[in-house]
Structures are given as structure tokens and as C-alpha cells.
PDB file of C-alpha atoms in Angstrom:
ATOM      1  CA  UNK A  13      75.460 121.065  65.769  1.00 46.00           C
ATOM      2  CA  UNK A  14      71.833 120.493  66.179  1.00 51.00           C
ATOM      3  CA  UNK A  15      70.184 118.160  68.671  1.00 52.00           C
ATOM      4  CA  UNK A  16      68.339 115.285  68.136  1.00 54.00           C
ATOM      5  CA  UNK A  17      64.433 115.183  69.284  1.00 56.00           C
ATOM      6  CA  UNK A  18      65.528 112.752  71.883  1.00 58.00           C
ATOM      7  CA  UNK A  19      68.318 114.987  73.027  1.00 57.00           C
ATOM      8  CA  UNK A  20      66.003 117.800  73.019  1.00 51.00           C
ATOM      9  CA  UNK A  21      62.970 115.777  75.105  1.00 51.00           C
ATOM     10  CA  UNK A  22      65.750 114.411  77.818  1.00 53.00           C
ATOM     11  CA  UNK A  23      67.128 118.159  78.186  1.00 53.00           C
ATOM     12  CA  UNK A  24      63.850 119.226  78.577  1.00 51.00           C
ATOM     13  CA  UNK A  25      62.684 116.863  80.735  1.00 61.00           C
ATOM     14  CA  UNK A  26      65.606 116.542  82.764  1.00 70.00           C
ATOM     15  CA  UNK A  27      65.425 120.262  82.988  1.00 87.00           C
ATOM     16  CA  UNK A  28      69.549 120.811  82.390  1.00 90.00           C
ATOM     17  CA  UNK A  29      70.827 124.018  82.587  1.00 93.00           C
ATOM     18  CA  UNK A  30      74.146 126.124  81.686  1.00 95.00           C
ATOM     19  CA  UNK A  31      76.043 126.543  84.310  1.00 96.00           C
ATOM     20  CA  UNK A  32      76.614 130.363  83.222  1.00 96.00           C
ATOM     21  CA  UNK A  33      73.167 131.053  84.311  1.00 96.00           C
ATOM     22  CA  UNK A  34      73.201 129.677  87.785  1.00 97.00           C
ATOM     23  CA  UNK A  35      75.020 131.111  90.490  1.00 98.00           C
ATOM     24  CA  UNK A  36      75.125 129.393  93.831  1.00 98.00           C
ATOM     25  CA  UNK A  37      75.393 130.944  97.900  1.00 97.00           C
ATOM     26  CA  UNK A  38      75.301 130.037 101.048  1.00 96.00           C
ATOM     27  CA  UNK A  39      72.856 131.002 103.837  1.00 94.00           C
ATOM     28  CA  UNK A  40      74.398 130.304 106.704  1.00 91.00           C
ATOM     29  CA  UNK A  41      71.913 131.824 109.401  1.00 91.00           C
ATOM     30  CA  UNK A  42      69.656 128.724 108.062  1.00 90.00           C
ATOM     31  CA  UNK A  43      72.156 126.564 106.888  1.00 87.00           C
ATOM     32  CA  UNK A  44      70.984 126.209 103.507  1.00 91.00           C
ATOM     33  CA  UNK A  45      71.591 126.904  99.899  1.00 95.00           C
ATOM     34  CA  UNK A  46      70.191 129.751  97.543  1.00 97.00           C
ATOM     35  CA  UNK A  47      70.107 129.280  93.830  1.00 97.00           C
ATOM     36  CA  UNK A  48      69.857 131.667  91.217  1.00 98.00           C
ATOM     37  CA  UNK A  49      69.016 131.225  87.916  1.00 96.00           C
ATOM     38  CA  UNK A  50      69.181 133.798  85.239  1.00 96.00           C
ATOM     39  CA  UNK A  51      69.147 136.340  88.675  1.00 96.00           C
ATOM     40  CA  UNK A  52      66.030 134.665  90.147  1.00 97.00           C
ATOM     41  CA  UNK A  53      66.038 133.412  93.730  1.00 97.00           C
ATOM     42  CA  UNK A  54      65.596 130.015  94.782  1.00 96.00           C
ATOM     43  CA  UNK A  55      65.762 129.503  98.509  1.00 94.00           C
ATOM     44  CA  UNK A  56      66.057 125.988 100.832  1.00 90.00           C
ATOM     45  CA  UNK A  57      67.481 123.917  97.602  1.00 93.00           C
ATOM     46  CA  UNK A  58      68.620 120.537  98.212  1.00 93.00           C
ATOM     47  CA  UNK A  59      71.653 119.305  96.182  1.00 95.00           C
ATOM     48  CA  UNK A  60      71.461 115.514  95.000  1.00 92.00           C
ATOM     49  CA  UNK A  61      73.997 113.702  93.378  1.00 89.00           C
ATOM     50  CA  UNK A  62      72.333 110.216  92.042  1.00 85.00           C
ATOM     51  CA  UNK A  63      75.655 109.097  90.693  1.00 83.00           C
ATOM     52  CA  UNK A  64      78.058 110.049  93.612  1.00 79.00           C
ATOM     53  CA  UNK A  65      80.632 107.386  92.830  1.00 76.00           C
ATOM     54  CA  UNK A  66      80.433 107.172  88.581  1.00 80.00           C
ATOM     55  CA  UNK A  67      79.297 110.738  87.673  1.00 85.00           C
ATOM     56  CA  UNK A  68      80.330 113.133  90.747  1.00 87.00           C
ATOM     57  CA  UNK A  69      79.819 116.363  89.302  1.00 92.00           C
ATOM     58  CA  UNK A  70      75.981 115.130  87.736  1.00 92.00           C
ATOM     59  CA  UNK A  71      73.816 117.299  90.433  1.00 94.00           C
ATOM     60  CA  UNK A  72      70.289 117.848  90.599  1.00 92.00           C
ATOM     61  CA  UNK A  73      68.853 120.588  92.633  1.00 95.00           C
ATOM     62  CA  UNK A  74      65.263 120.227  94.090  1.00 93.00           C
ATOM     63  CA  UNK A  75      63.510 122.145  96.225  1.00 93.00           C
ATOM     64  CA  UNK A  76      62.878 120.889  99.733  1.00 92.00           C
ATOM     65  CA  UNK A  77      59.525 122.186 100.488  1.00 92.00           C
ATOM     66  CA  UNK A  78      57.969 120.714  97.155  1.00 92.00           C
ATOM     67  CA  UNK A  79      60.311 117.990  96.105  1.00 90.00           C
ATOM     68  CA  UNK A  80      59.850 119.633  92.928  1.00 90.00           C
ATOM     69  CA  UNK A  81      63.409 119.074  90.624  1.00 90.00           C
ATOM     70  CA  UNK A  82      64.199 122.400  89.485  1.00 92.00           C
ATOM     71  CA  UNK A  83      67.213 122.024  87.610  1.00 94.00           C
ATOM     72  CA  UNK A  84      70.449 119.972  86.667  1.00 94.00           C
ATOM     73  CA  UNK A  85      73.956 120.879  86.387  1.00 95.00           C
ATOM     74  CA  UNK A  86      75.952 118.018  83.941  1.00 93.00           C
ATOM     75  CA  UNK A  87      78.996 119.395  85.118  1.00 95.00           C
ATOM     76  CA  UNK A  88      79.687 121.686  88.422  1.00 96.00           C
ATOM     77  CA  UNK A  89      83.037 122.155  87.582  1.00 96.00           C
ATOM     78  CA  UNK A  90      81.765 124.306  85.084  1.00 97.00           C
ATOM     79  CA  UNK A  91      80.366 127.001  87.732  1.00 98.00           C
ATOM     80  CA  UNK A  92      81.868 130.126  89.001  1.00 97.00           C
ATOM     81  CA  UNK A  93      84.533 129.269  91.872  1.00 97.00           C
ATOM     82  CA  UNK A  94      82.598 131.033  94.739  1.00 97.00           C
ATOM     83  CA  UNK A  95      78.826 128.690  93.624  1.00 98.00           C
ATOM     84  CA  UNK A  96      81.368 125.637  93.339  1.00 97.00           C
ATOM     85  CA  UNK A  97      82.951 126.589  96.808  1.00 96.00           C
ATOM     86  CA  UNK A  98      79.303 127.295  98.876  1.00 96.00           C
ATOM     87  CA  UNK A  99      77.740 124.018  97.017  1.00 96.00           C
ATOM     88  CA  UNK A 100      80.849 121.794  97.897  1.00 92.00           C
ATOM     89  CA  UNK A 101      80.588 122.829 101.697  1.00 91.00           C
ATOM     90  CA  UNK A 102      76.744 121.503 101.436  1.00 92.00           C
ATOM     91  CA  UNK A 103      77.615 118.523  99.884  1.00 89.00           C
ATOM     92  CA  UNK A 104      80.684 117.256 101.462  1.00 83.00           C
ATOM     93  CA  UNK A 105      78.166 117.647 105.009  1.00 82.00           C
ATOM     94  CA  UNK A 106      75.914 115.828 103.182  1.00 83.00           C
ATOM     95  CA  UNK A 107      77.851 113.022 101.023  1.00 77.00           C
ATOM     96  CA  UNK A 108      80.247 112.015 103.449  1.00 76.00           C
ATOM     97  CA  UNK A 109      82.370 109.474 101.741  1.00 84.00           C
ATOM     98  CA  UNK A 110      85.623 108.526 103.838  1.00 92.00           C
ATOM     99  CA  UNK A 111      88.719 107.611 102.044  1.00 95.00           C
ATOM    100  CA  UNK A 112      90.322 104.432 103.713  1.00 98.00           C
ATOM    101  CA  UNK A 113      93.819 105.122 104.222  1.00 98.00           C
ATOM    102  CA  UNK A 114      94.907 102.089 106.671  1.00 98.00           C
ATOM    103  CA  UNK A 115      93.615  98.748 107.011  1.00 98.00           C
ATOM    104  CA  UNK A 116      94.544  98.259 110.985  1.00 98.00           C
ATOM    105  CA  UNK A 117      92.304  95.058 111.357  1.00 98.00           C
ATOM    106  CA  UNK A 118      89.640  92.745 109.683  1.00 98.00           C
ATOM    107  CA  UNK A 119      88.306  90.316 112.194  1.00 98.00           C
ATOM    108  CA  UNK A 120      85.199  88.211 110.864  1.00 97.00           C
ATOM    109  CA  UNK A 121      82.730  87.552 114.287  1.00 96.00           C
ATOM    110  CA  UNK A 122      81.132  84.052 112.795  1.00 94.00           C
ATOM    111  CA  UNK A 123      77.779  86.946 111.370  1.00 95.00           C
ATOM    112  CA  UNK A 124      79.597  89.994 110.494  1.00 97.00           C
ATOM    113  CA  UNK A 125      82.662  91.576 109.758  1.00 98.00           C
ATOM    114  CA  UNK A 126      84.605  94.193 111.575  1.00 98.00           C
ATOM    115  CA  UNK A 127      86.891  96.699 110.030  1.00 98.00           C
ATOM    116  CA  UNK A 128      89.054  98.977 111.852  1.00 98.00           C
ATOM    117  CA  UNK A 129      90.499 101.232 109.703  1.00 98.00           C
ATOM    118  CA  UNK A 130      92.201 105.037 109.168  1.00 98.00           C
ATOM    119  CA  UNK A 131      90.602 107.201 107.285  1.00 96.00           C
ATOM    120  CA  UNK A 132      91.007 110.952 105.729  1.00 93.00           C
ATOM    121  CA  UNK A 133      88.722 111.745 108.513  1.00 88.00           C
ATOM    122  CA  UNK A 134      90.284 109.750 111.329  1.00 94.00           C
ATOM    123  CA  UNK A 135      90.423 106.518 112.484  1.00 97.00           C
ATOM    124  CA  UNK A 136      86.390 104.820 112.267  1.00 95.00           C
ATOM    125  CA  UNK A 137      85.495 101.226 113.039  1.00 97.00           C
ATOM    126  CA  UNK A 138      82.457  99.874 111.205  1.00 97.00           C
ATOM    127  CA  UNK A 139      80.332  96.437 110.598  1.00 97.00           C
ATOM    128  CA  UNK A 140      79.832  95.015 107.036  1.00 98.00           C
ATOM    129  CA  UNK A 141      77.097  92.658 106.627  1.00 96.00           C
ATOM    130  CA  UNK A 142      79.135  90.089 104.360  1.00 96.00           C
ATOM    131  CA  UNK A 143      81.491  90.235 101.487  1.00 96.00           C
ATOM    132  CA  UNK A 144      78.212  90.994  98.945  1.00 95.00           C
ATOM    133  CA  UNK A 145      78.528  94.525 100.593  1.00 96.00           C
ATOM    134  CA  UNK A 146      82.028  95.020  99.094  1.00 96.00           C
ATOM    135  CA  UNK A 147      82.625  96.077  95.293  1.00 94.00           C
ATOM    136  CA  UNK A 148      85.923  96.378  93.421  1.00 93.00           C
ATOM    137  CA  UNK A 149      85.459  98.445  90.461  1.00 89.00           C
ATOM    138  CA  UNK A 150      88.775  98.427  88.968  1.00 90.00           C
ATOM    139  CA  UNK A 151      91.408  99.380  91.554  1.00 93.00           C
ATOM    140  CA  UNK A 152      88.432 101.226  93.573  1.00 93.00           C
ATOM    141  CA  UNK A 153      87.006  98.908  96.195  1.00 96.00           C
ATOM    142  CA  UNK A 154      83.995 100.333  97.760  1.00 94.00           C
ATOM    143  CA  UNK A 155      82.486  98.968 101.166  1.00 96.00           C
ATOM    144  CA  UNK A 156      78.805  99.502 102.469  1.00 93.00           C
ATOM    145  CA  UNK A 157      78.504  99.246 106.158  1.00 93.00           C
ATOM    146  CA  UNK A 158      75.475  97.843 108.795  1.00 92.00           C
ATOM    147  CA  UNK A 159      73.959 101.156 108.224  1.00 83.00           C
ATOM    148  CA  UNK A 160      75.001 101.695 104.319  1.00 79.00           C
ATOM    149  CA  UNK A 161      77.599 104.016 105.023  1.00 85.00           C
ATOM    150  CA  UNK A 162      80.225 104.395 102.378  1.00 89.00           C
ATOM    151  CA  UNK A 163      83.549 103.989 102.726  1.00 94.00           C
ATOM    152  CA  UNK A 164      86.209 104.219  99.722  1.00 94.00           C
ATOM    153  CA  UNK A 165      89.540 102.864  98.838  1.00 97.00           C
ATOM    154  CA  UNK A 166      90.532 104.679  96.130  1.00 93.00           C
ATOM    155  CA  UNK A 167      93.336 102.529  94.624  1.00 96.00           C
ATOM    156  CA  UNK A 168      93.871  99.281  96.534  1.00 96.00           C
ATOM    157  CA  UNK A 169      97.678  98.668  95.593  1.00 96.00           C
ATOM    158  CA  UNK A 170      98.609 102.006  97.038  1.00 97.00           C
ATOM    159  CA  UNK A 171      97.301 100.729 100.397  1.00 98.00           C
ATOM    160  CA  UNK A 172     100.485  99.207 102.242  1.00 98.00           C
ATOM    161  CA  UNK A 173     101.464  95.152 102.452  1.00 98.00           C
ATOM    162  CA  UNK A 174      99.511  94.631 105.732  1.00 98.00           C
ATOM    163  CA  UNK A 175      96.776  96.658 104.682  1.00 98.00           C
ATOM    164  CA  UNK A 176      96.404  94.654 101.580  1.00 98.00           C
ATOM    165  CA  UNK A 177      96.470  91.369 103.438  1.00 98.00           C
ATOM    166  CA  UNK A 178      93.779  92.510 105.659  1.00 98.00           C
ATOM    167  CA  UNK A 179      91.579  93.554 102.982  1.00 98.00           C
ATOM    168  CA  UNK A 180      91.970  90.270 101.574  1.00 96.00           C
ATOM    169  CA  UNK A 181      90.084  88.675 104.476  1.00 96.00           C
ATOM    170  CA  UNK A 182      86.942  90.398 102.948  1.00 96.00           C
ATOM    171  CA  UNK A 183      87.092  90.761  99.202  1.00 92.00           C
TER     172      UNK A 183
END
């Protein structure tokens, strides 16, 4: 199948790569990534993933010291388990995304709300500006705190009954 100019000018300019050329490690006496395309050595890379919540595994790699974009991977599932391994321990410090488990508590103070809540990462207690900072895509509700934090509820109507009634107090 042959591409289209425009497919060929967005590759191109997006710079996307196979992942069977790039192989990923970690450098952890400076706590930072190496990338290697085609064998080639790319030191102090920073991982970005501009659609973290719709396209997760859409990650661009720039380098820090330039801010130059030096490639994309469409798909990082499609790397070599040890790359997909070193750049998931990057990006998990990096992306930190809590799962809300538990709703304990939703108190509204008159300017703000407060949530206190359990999370895959423990129990966290946060302030969200107003119910504009809360988005239900689907069964996904996803909250934005004071300092745009993310927090996600994967699928609402697994959360339990008081859970659910607390959330309503803010969606």
C-alpha cells in the first residue's frame, strides 16, 4: 500500500519512526534516558506524551538540551520489552496519574471543593476549583485539581454506593 503525499509530509514532519529501530535504556547514575536509533546514541531524552489520556502509547522524544523533537513512536507497545520497561519507569515518575479507588468525602467550602479520596497510590486529599474542572468521558470521569493535577476514575459504576453518592456532589 502506498502513502499518500499528505501521509508522507506528516511522517516526515512528525519525524515517526519504527519501533524496530529504536531501542530504549536507562541511565540511572543521571537518571535519564538513552535512545538509540538504528545503533546511534541519544543521551538526556525527554519522553512526552501530548495525548496521555486519549492516545497513551503516542510518545514523542525530544532532546532536553535543544528542545529539538527527535522522533515519535505511534505505538510503544510495539518496542522490545526491556526499551518498554526503562521508558515506563521514566514516565510513570513523570505522568503521575492516580487512579481513584474510594470516594471517602466531598465537602464543598462555599469557593472550592475538597475531595478526600483512596487512591492506587494511597489515600490523597486535593482542592478542585469548581465542577468545570471535572470531565466524564464515558464512564471515565477525570478531575483537575488547584494545581492541575490529574486524578482518574476509571469506570465510575465500579466505584461503590457511597462513593458514587459522593461523587455526585461534584459532577
Amino acid at each position: 500500500m502506498s502513502m499518500t503525499s499528505i501521509e508522507y509530509y506528516a511522517k516526515a514532519l512528525l519525524k515517526v519512526i519504527d519501533p524496530s529501530r529504536v531501542r530504549i535504556d536507562y541511565d540511572t547514575s543521571n537518571d535519564t534516558l538513552i535512545l538509540y536509533i538504528d545503533g546511534v546514541a541519544y543521551r538526556d531524552i525527554d519522553p512526552i506524551k501530548p495525548f496521555p489520556l486519549s492516545n497513551p502509547n503516542y510518545v514523542i522524544f525530544r532532546l532536553k538540551s535543544s528542545g529539538e523533537d527527535l522522533c515519535v513512536i505511534s505505538d510503544i507497545r510495539m518496542l522490545d520489552k526491556d526499551s518498554i520497561k526503562c521508558l515506563e519507569y521514566v514516565i510513570n515518575k513523570k505522568y503521575f496519574i492516580p487512579l481513584i479507588e474510594k470516594i471517602k468525602e466531598i465537602t464543598y467550602t462555599g469557593e472550592f471543593f475538597i475531595c478526600n479520596v483512596k487512591t492506587n497510590r494511597g489515600d490523597r486529599s486535593f482542592k478542585v476549583r469548581s465542577r468545570r474542572n471535572v470531565f466524564r468521558i464515558g464512564n471515565t470521569i477525570v478531575i483537575f485539581d488547584f494545581d492541575e493535577n490529574l486524578y482518574l476514575i476509571e469506570n465510575y459504576e465500579k466505584l461503590d454506593r457511597k462513593s458514587k453518592e459522593e461523587l455526585m456532589k461534584i459532577i
